[in-house]
Amino acid sequence: MGKSRIIAVTGASGGLAEAIINLLPSDDSVIAIGRNKGRLDQLYAGKPQVRTFGLDIRSDSQVAALVDQLYLEYGRIDIFINNAGFGEFKSFDQFDSETIRETFDVNTLATINFSRLVGAKMAQQRSGHIINIASMAGKLATIKASVYAATKFAVIGYSNALRLELADNNVYVTTVNPGPISTKFFDRADPSGGYLQAVERFSLTPQQVAKKIIKSLGKNRRELNMPFAMVLSAKFYALFPKMADFLSRKVFNYK
């Protein structure tokens, strides 16, 4: 990759994506993708290197059309960051089919569609880096996060397979698995604010996560996992699943 990179980021209307875009060097060409183009235009008005695109990432046809447009206009994408996602924390039997489907459409299927289409183009150019923002919830499922965890387990599984398939074409795939990040994600996931307060010692700022991601751009990193305490918890979960289940239910249930 040359000095001036072309970087695309989904879910760019705030939170982690905003932190990433704000910390990128000014000579990068940034493609900010989100549902509300007006919101994106306001957010990045002072950044001439950022170009905004609005679309509904739940629409397969809109995703495909945007990828075609980007490659027609830019010729290549060096780094594609799949960041869009949301979740709701509630008991498994409180979810309706519509919410389950929407969560998978946004968190999982959009990531798969962008990764599939962009990955094929990157394989042709024999360079590129796909970064999929998953979650520690994709390694360590917890109470009242059944649907969200399922979407992130799927993203990790897809990314692991995609990494193997693209390796011989010099295309990297990195999965980012953060713990709780203090963003507007929790406005919907945890309206009471109780969960975020309970896990405050584990929570990360968008800037902390963004800095680690930016350091990894263009590097062949399999995963980024954070914070360290939750990384240890995930390893314990894998090694001692029965004990981990008991502790998750009785000791570390913060929801």
PDB file of C-alpha atoms in Angstrom:
ATOM      1  CA  MET A   1       0.000   0.000   0.000  1.00  0.00           C
ATOM      2  CA  GLY A   2       1.190   3.499  -0.780  1.00  0.00           C
ATOM      3  CA  LYS A   3       1.352   6.406   1.583  1.00  0.00           C
ATOM      4  CA  SER A   4      -2.106   7.698   0.665  1.00  0.00           C
ATOM      5  CA  ARG A   5      -4.593   4.978   1.555  1.00  0.00           C
ATOM      6  CA  ILE A   6      -8.245   4.583   0.606  1.00  0.00           C
ATOM      7  CA  ILE A   7     -10.119   3.535   3.735  1.00  0.00           C
ATOM      8  CA  ALA A   8     -13.850   2.762   3.980  1.00  0.00           C
ATOM      9  CA  VAL A   9     -15.721   2.595   7.293  1.00  0.00           C
ATOM     10  CA  THR A  10     -19.344   1.529   7.848  1.00  0.00           C
ATOM     11  CA  GLY A  11     -21.500   2.650  10.758  1.00  0.00           C
ATOM     12  CA  ALA A  12     -19.696   5.988  10.530  1.00  0.00           C
ATOM     13  CA  SER A  13     -22.297   8.188  12.244  1.00  0.00           C
ATOM     14  CA  GLY A  14     -20.523   8.273  15.615  1.00  0.00           C
ATOM     15  CA  GLY A  15     -18.885   6.165  18.300  1.00  0.00           C
ATOM     16  CA  LEU A  16     -15.935   3.986  17.339  1.00  0.00           C
ATOM     17  CA  ALA A  17     -16.066   4.821  13.623  1.00  0.00           C
ATOM     18  CA  GLU A  18     -15.977   8.541  14.342  1.00  0.00           C
ATOM     19  CA  ALA A  19     -12.970   8.049  16.621  1.00  0.00           C
ATOM     20  CA  ILE A  20     -11.172   6.042  13.921  1.00  0.00           C
ATOM     21  CA  ILE A  21     -11.852   8.631  11.228  1.00  0.00           C
ATOM     22  CA  ASN A  22     -10.777  11.516  13.466  1.00  0.00           C
ATOM     23  CA  LEU A  23      -7.467   9.796  14.264  1.00  0.00           C
ATOM     24  CA  LEU A  24      -6.559   8.813  10.693  1.00  0.00           C
ATOM     25  CA  PRO A  25      -3.815  10.836   8.960  1.00  0.00           C
ATOM     26  CA  SER A  26      -5.131  13.691   6.821  1.00  0.00           C
ATOM     27  CA  ASP A  27      -3.555  12.248   3.662  1.00  0.00           C
ATOM     28  CA  ASP A  28      -5.802   9.173   3.807  1.00  0.00           C
ATOM     29  CA  SER A  29      -8.884   9.240   1.572  1.00  0.00           C
ATOM     30  CA  VAL A  30     -11.760   8.184   3.821  1.00  0.00           C
ATOM     31  CA  ILE A  31     -15.117   6.798   2.744  1.00  0.00           C
ATOM     32  CA  ALA A  32     -17.656   7.212   5.561  1.00  0.00           C
ATOM     33  CA  ILE A  33     -20.719   4.975   5.165  1.00  0.00           C
ATOM     34  CA  GLY A  34     -23.883   5.282   7.251  1.00  0.00           C
ATOM     35  CA  ARG A  35     -27.639   5.309   7.107  1.00  0.00           C
ATOM     36  CA  ASN A  36     -28.091   9.101   7.363  1.00  0.00           C
ATOM     37  CA  LYS A  37     -25.938  11.008   4.874  1.00  0.00           C
ATOM     38  CA  GLY A  38     -27.029  14.352   6.355  1.00  0.00           C
ATOM     39  CA  ARG A  39     -25.718  13.282   9.743  1.00  0.00           C
ATOM     40  CA  LEU A  40     -22.425  12.170   8.176  1.00  0.00           C
ATOM     41  CA  ASP A  41     -22.054  15.447   6.288  1.00  0.00           C
ATOM     42  CA  GLN A  42     -22.454  17.402   9.530  1.00  0.00           C
ATOM     43  CA  LEU A  43     -20.096  15.148  11.460  1.00  0.00           C
ATOM     44  CA  TYR A  44     -17.224  15.381   8.970  1.00  0.00           C
ATOM     45  CA  ALA A  45     -17.824  18.872   7.559  1.00  0.00           C
ATOM     46  CA  GLY A  46     -14.350  19.988   8.635  1.00  0.00           C
ATOM     47  CA  LYS A  47     -12.581  17.044   7.010  1.00  0.00           C
ATOM     48  CA  PRO A  48     -12.183  17.487   3.226  1.00  0.00           C
ATOM     49  CA  GLN A  49     -10.526  14.067   2.932  1.00  0.00           C
ATOM     50  CA  VAL A  50     -13.747  12.372   4.111  1.00  0.00           C
ATOM     51  CA  ARG A  51     -16.472  11.559   1.580  1.00  0.00           C
ATOM     52  CA  THR A  52     -19.863  10.408   2.841  1.00  0.00           C
ATOM     53  CA  PHE A  53     -22.261   7.815   1.471  1.00  0.00           C
ATOM     54  CA  GLY A  54     -25.709   7.023   2.816  1.00  0.00           C
ATOM     55  CA  LEU A  55     -27.363   3.644   2.436  1.00  0.00           C
ATOM     56  CA  ASP A  56     -29.397   1.014   4.250  1.00  0.00           C
ATOM     57  CA  ILE A  57     -26.867  -1.745   4.856  1.00  0.00           C
ATOM     58  CA  ARG A  58     -29.725  -4.209   5.332  1.00  0.00           C
ATOM     59  CA  SER A  59     -30.336  -3.971   1.573  1.00  0.00           C
ATOM     60  CA  ASP A  60     -28.245  -6.429  -0.457  1.00  0.00           C
ATOM     61  CA  SER A  61     -28.834  -4.432  -3.640  1.00  0.00           C
ATOM     62  CA  GLN A  62     -27.744  -1.138  -2.062  1.00  0.00           C
ATOM     63  CA  VAL A  63     -24.591  -2.727  -0.672  1.00  0.00           C
ATOM     64  CA  ALA A  64     -23.680  -4.236  -4.046  1.00  0.00           C
ATOM     65  CA  ALA A  65     -24.407  -0.976  -5.871  1.00  0.00           C
ATOM     66  CA  LEU A  66     -22.229   1.021  -3.475  1.00  0.00           C
ATOM     67  CA  VAL A  67     -19.289  -1.371  -3.821  1.00  0.00           C
ATOM     68  CA  ASP A  68     -19.543  -1.104  -7.620  1.00  0.00           C
ATOM     69  CA  GLN A  69     -19.687   2.698  -7.381  1.00  0.00           C
ATOM     70  CA  LEU A  70     -16.688   2.911  -5.059  1.00  0.00           C
ATOM     71  CA  TYR A  71     -14.512   0.759  -7.286  1.00  0.00           C
ATOM     72  CA  LEU A  72     -15.631   2.650 -10.374  1.00  0.00           C
ATOM     73  CA  GLU A  73     -14.678   5.986  -8.781  1.00  0.00           C
ATOM     74  CA  TYR A  74     -11.652   5.037  -6.661  1.00  0.00           C
ATOM     75  CA  GLY A  75     -10.254   2.031  -8.502  1.00  0.00           C
ATOM     76  CA  ARG A  76      -9.321   0.280  -5.283  1.00  0.00           C
ATOM     77  CA  ILE A  77      -9.966   0.119  -1.548  1.00  0.00           C
ATOM     78  CA  ASP A  78      -6.959  -0.516   0.665  1.00  0.00           C
ATOM     79  CA  ILE A  79      -8.745  -1.005   3.988  1.00  0.00           C
ATOM     80  CA  PHE A  80     -12.410  -1.787   4.629  1.00  0.00           C
ATOM     81  CA  ILE A  81     -13.697  -1.576   8.205  1.00  0.00           C
ATOM     82  CA  ASN A  82     -17.056  -3.232   8.917  1.00  0.00           C
ATOM     83  CA  ASN A  83     -18.159  -1.369  12.025  1.00  0.00           C
ATOM     84  CA  ALA A  84     -21.955  -1.026  11.819  1.00  0.00           C
ATOM     85  CA  GLY A  85     -23.860  -2.816  14.554  1.00  0.00           C
ATOM     86  CA  PHE A  86     -26.276  -2.616  17.476  1.00  0.00           C
ATOM     87  CA  GLY A  87     -27.644  -4.786  20.241  1.00  0.00           C
ATOM     88  CA  GLU A  88     -30.365  -5.081  22.852  1.00  0.00           C
ATOM     89  CA  PHE A  89     -29.899  -6.635  26.281  1.00  0.00           C
ATOM     90  CA  LYS A  90     -32.975  -8.562  27.358  1.00  0.00           C
ATOM     91  CA  SER A  91     -34.121 -12.081  28.102  1.00  0.00           C
ATOM     92  CA  PHE A  92     -34.122 -14.506  25.154  1.00  0.00           C
ATOM     93  CA  ASP A  93     -37.918 -14.857  25.266  1.00  0.00           C
ATOM     94  CA  GLN A  94     -38.455 -11.101  25.060  1.00  0.00           C
ATOM     95  CA  PHE A  95     -37.078 -10.833  21.516  1.00  0.00           C
ATOM     96  CA  ASP A  96     -39.485 -10.795  18.596  1.00  0.00           C
ATOM     97  CA  SER A  97     -38.663 -12.168  15.145  1.00  0.00           C
ATOM     98  CA  GLU A  98     -38.384  -8.715  13.597  1.00  0.00           C
ATOM     99  CA  THR A  99     -35.710  -7.550  16.055  1.00  0.00           C
ATOM    100  CA  ILE A 100     -33.751 -10.791  15.717  1.00  0.00           C
ATOM    101  CA  ARG A 101     -33.772 -10.492  11.931  1.00  0.00           C
ATOM    102  CA  GLU A 102     -32.780  -6.813  11.998  1.00  0.00           C
ATOM    103  CA  THR A 103     -29.882  -7.523  14.364  1.00  0.00           C
ATOM    104  CA  PHE A 104     -28.524 -10.248  12.090  1.00  0.00           C
ATOM    105  CA  ASP A 105     -29.075  -8.100   8.988  1.00  0.00           C
ATOM    106  CA  VAL A 106     -27.045  -5.222  10.415  1.00  0.00           C
ATOM    107  CA  ASN A 107     -24.435  -6.990  12.550  1.00  0.00           C
ATOM    108  CA  THR A 108     -23.762 -10.101  10.492  1.00  0.00           C
ATOM    109  CA  LEU A 109     -25.185 -10.167   6.974  1.00  0.00           C
ATOM    110  CA  ALA A 110     -24.040  -6.654   6.061  1.00  0.00           C
ATOM    111  CA  THR A 111     -20.528  -7.524   7.260  1.00  0.00           C
ATOM    112  CA  ILE A 112     -20.585 -10.732   5.220  1.00  0.00           C
ATOM    113  CA  ASN A 113     -21.883  -8.965   2.106  1.00  0.00           C
ATOM    114  CA  PHE A 114     -19.325  -6.162   2.224  1.00  0.00           C
ATOM    115  CA  SER A 115     -16.520  -8.616   3.052  1.00  0.00           C
ATOM    116  CA  ARG A 116     -17.523 -10.935   0.215  1.00  0.00           C
ATOM    117  CA  LEU A 117     -17.767  -8.217  -2.430  1.00  0.00           C
ATOM    118  CA  VAL A 118     -14.774  -6.149  -1.338  1.00  0.00           C
ATOM    119  CA  GLY A 119     -12.713  -9.258  -0.578  1.00  0.00           C
ATOM    120  CA  ALA A 120     -13.145 -10.487  -4.159  1.00  0.00           C
ATOM    121  CA  LYS A 121     -11.900  -7.134  -5.479  1.00  0.00           C
ATOM    122  CA  MET A 122      -8.960  -7.110  -3.073  1.00  0.00           C
ATOM    123  CA  ALA A 123      -8.035 -10.640  -4.137  1.00  0.00           C
ATOM    124  CA  GLN A 124      -7.890  -9.425  -7.748  1.00  0.00           C
ATOM    125  CA  GLN A 125      -5.619  -6.507  -6.820  1.00  0.00           C
ATOM    126  CA  ARG A 126      -3.646  -8.850  -4.541  1.00  0.00           C
ATOM    127  CA  SER A 127      -3.625  -6.459  -1.619  1.00  0.00           C
ATOM    128  CA  GLY A 128      -5.977  -5.146   1.014  1.00  0.00           C
ATOM    129  CA  HIS A 129      -7.119  -5.420   4.590  1.00  0.00           C
ATOM    130  CA  ILE A 130     -10.620  -6.201   5.868  1.00  0.00           C
ATOM    131  CA  ILE A 131     -11.280  -5.358   9.513  1.00  0.00           C
ATOM    132  CA  ASN A 132     -14.458  -6.735  11.045  1.00  0.00           C
ATOM    133  CA  ILE A 133     -15.558  -5.235  14.347  1.00  0.00           C
ATOM    134  CA  ALA A 134     -16.979  -8.127  16.342  1.00  0.00           C
ATOM    135  CA  SER A 135     -17.035  -8.219  20.159  1.00  0.00           C
ATOM    136  CA  MET A 136     -15.832 -10.115  23.189  1.00  0.00           C
ATOM    137  CA  ALA A 137     -19.499 -11.163  23.258  1.00  0.00           C
ATOM    138  CA  GLY A 138     -18.592 -13.326  20.258  1.00  0.00           C
ATOM    139  CA  LYS A 139     -16.177 -15.266  22.458  1.00  0.00           C
ATOM    140  CA  LEU A 140     -17.875 -15.023  25.841  1.00  0.00           C
ATOM    141  CA  ALA A 141     -21.675 -15.198  25.729  1.00  0.00           C
ATOM    142  CA  THR A 142     -23.536 -13.735  28.696  1.00  0.00           C
ATOM    143  CA  ILE A 143     -27.060 -13.561  30.071  1.00  0.00           C
ATOM    144  CA  LYS A 144     -29.472 -11.243  28.206  1.00  0.00           C
ATOM    145  CA  ALA A 145     -27.172 -10.989  25.197  1.00  0.00           C
ATOM    146  CA  SER A 146     -28.239 -14.108  23.307  1.00  0.00           C
ATOM    147  CA  VAL A 147     -29.034 -12.481  19.961  1.00  0.00           C
ATOM    148  CA  TYR A 148     -26.165  -9.999  20.032  1.00  0.00           C
ATOM    149  CA  ALA A 149     -23.693 -12.735  20.995  1.00  0.00           C
ATOM    150  CA  ALA A 150     -24.991 -14.967  18.199  1.00  0.00           C
ATOM    151  CA  THR A 151     -24.422 -12.250  15.598  1.00  0.00           C
ATOM    152  CA  LYS A 152     -20.869 -11.690  16.795  1.00  0.00           C
ATOM    153  CA  PHE A 153     -20.025 -15.410  17.042  1.00  0.00           C
ATOM    154  CA  ALA A 154     -21.091 -15.573  13.385  1.00  0.00           C
ATOM    155  CA  VAL A 155     -18.892 -12.616  12.401  1.00  0.00           C
ATOM    156  CA  ILE A 156     -15.868 -14.222  14.067  1.00  0.00           C
ATOM    157  CA  GLY A 157     -16.537 -17.566  12.385  1.00  0.00           C
ATOM    158  CA  TYR A 158     -16.969 -15.985   8.961  1.00  0.00           C
ATOM    159  CA  SER A 159     -13.853 -13.865   9.393  1.00  0.00           C
ATOM    160  CA  ASN A 160     -11.775 -16.876  10.395  1.00  0.00           C
ATOM    161  CA  ALA A 161     -12.743 -18.737   7.227  1.00  0.00           C
ATOM    162  CA  LEU A 162     -12.374 -15.655   5.021  1.00  0.00           C
ATOM    163  CA  ARG A 163      -8.859 -15.087   6.376  1.00  0.00           C
ATOM    164  CA  LEU A 164      -7.818 -18.548   5.192  1.00  0.00           C
ATOM    165  CA  GLU A 165      -9.335 -18.087   1.749  1.00  0.00           C
ATOM    166  CA  LEU A 166      -7.741 -14.690   1.122  1.00  0.00           C
ATOM    167  CA  ALA A 167      -4.305 -15.397   2.602  1.00  0.00           C
ATOM    168  CA  ASP A 168      -2.705 -16.530  -0.669  1.00  0.00           C
ATOM    169  CA  ASN A 169      -3.850 -13.299  -2.325  1.00  0.00           C
ATOM    170  CA  ASN A 170      -2.008 -11.110   0.196  1.00  0.00           C
ATOM    171  CA  VAL A 171      -5.300  -9.863   1.693  1.00  0.00           C
ATOM    172  CA  TYR A 172      -5.498  -9.641   5.485  1.00  0.00           C
ATOM    173  CA  VAL A 173      -8.576 -10.180   7.638  1.00  0.00           C
ATOM    174  CA  THR A 174      -8.572  -8.944  11.233  1.00  0.00           C
ATOM    175  CA  THR A 175     -11.333  -9.422  13.782  1.00  0.00           C
ATOM    176  CA  VAL A 176     -11.577  -6.777  16.503  1.00  0.00           C
ATOM    177  CA  ASN A 177     -13.152  -8.034  19.727  1.00  0.00           C
ATOM    178  CA  PRO A 178     -13.560  -5.246  22.261  1.00  0.00           C
ATOM    179  CA  GLY A 179     -15.383  -5.398  25.550  1.00  0.00           C
ATOM    180  CA  PRO A 180     -17.890  -2.645  26.420  1.00  0.00           C
ATOM    181  CA  ILE A 181     -17.157   0.675  24.708  1.00  0.00           C
ATOM    182  CA  SER A 182     -18.685   3.839  26.140  1.00  0.00           C
ATOM    183  CA  THR A 183     -20.746   4.926  23.107  1.00  0.00           C
ATOM    184  CA  LYS A 184     -24.355   5.514  22.104  1.00  0.00           C
ATOM    185  CA  PHE A 185     -24.552   1.754  21.492  1.00  0.00           C
ATOM    186  CA  PHE A 186     -25.789   1.493  25.061  1.00  0.00           C
ATOM    187  CA  ASP A 187     -28.614   4.012  24.503  1.00  0.00           C
ATOM    188  CA  ARG A 188     -30.489   1.128  22.894  1.00  0.00           C
ATOM    189  CA  ALA A 189     -28.748  -1.879  24.426  1.00  0.00           C
ATOM    190  CA  ASP A 190     -28.973  -0.658  28.029  1.00  0.00           C
ATOM    191  CA  PRO A 191     -31.334   2.338  28.355  1.00  0.00           C
ATOM    192  CA  SER A 192     -31.166   2.251  32.168  1.00  0.00           C
ATOM    193  CA  GLY A 193     -27.392   2.704  32.164  1.00  0.00           C
ATOM    194  CA  GLY A 194     -27.053   0.086  34.891  1.00  0.00           C
ATOM    195  CA  TYR A 195     -24.950  -2.389  32.927  1.00  0.00           C
ATOM    196  CA  LEU A 196     -22.413   0.149  31.691  1.00  0.00           C
ATOM    197  CA  GLN A 197     -22.054   1.487  35.229  1.00  0.00           C
ATOM    198  CA  ALA A 198     -21.568  -2.026  36.636  1.00  0.00           C
ATOM    199  CA  VAL A 199     -18.796  -2.867  34.145  1.00  0.00           C
ATOM    200  CA  GLU A 200     -17.172   0.563  34.258  1.00  0.00           C
ATOM    201  CA  ARG A 201     -13.805  -0.889  35.272  1.00  0.00           C
ATOM    202  CA  PHE A 202     -13.806  -3.016  32.098  1.00  0.00           C
ATOM    203  CA  SER A 203     -15.162  -0.374  29.726  1.00  0.00           C
ATOM    204  CA  LEU A 204     -13.114   1.212  26.960  1.00  0.00           C
ATOM    205  CA  THR A 205     -13.298   4.597  25.291  1.00  0.00           C
ATOM    206  CA  PRO A 206     -13.777   4.778  21.508  1.00  0.00           C
ATOM    207  CA  GLN A 207     -10.381   6.473  21.266  1.00  0.00           C
ATOM    208  CA  GLN A 208      -8.614   3.605  23.071  1.00  0.00           C
ATOM    209  CA  VAL A 209     -10.015   1.048  20.636  1.00  0.00           C
ATOM    210  CA  ALA A 210      -9.511   3.296  17.603  1.00  0.00           C
ATOM    211  CA  LYS A 211      -5.807   3.780  18.394  1.00  0.00           C
ATOM    212  CA  LYS A 212      -5.228   0.021  18.517  1.00  0.00           C
ATOM    213  CA  ILE A 213      -7.090  -0.476  15.243  1.00  0.00           C
ATOM    214  CA  ILE A 214      -5.156   2.281  13.472  1.00  0.00           C
ATOM    215  CA  LYS A 215      -1.830   0.776  14.601  1.00  0.00           C
ATOM    216  CA  SER A 216      -2.917  -2.497  12.979  1.00  0.00           C
ATOM    217  CA  LEU A 217      -3.947  -1.096   9.594  1.00  0.00           C
ATOM    218  CA  GLY A 218      -2.145  -2.913   6.811  1.00  0.00           C
ATOM    219  CA  LYS A 219      -0.662  -5.458   9.212  1.00  0.00           C
ATOM    220  CA  ASN A 220      -1.388  -9.168   9.224  1.00  0.00           C
ATOM    221  CA  ARG A 221      -3.053  -9.331  12.641  1.00  0.00           C
ATOM    222  CA  ARG A 222      -5.476 -12.189  13.192  1.00  0.00           C
ATOM    223  CA  GLU A 223      -7.367 -10.580  16.090  1.00  0.00           C
ATOM    224  CA  LEU A 224      -7.372  -7.607  18.400  1.00  0.00           C
ATOM    225  CA  ASN A 225      -8.857  -8.527  21.791  1.00  0.00           C
ATOM    226  CA  MET A 226      -9.398  -6.069  24.643  1.00  0.00           C
ATOM    227  CA  PRO A 227      -9.426  -5.275  27.530  1.00  0.00           C
ATOM    228  CA  PHE A 228      -6.921  -7.700  29.065  1.00  0.00           C
ATOM    229  CA  ALA A 229      -9.248  -8.744  31.904  1.00  0.00           C
ATOM    230  CA  MET A 230     -11.891  -9.887  29.423  1.00  0.00           C
ATOM    231  CA  VAL A 231      -9.287 -11.638  27.286  1.00  0.00           C
ATOM    232  CA  LEU A 232      -8.368 -13.695  30.345  1.00  0.00           C
ATOM    233  CA  SER A 233     -12.065 -14.369  30.994  1.00  0.00           C
ATOM    234  CA  ALA A 234     -12.525 -15.655  27.444  1.00  0.00           C
ATOM    235  CA  LYS A 235      -9.530 -17.972  27.816  1.00  0.00           C
ATOM    236  CA  PHE A 236     -10.910 -19.259  31.132  1.00  0.00           C
ATOM    237  CA  TYR A 237     -14.297 -19.786  29.433  1.00  0.00           C
ATOM    238  CA  ALA A 238     -12.657 -21.922  26.737  1.00  0.00           C
ATOM    239  CA  LEU A 239     -10.591 -23.981  29.182  1.00  0.00           C
ATOM    240  CA  PHE A 240     -13.164 -24.446  31.962  1.00  0.00           C
ATOM    241  CA  PRO A 241     -16.601 -24.078  30.348  1.00  0.00           C
ATOM    242  CA  LYS A 242     -18.699 -25.548  33.175  1.00  0.00           C
ATOM    243  CA  MET A 243     -17.089 -23.409  35.844  1.00  0.00           C
ATOM    244  CA  ALA A 244     -17.311 -20.376  33.545  1.00  0.00           C
ATOM    245  CA  ASP A 245     -21.038 -20.974  33.027  1.00  0.00           C
ATOM    246  CA  PHE A 246     -21.593 -21.088  36.778  1.00  0.00           C
ATOM    247  CA  LEU A 247     -19.606 -17.904  37.397  1.00  0.00           C
ATOM    248  CA  SER A 248     -21.357 -16.094  34.541  1.00  0.00           C
ATOM    249  CA  ARG A 249     -24.751 -16.961  35.994  1.00  0.00           C
ATOM    250  CA  LYS A 250     -24.071 -16.453  39.698  1.00  0.00           C
ATOM    251  CA  VAL A 251     -21.118 -14.100  40.159  1.00  0.00           C
ATOM    252  CA  PHE A 252     -20.482 -11.974  37.052  1.00  0.00           C
ATOM    253  CA  ASN A 253     -24.035 -11.356  35.851  1.00  0.00           C
ATOM    254  CA  TYR A 254     -24.186  -7.574  35.476  1.00  0.00           C
ATOM    255  CA  LYS A 255     -27.348  -7.301  33.379  1.00  0.00           C
TER     256      LYS A 255
END
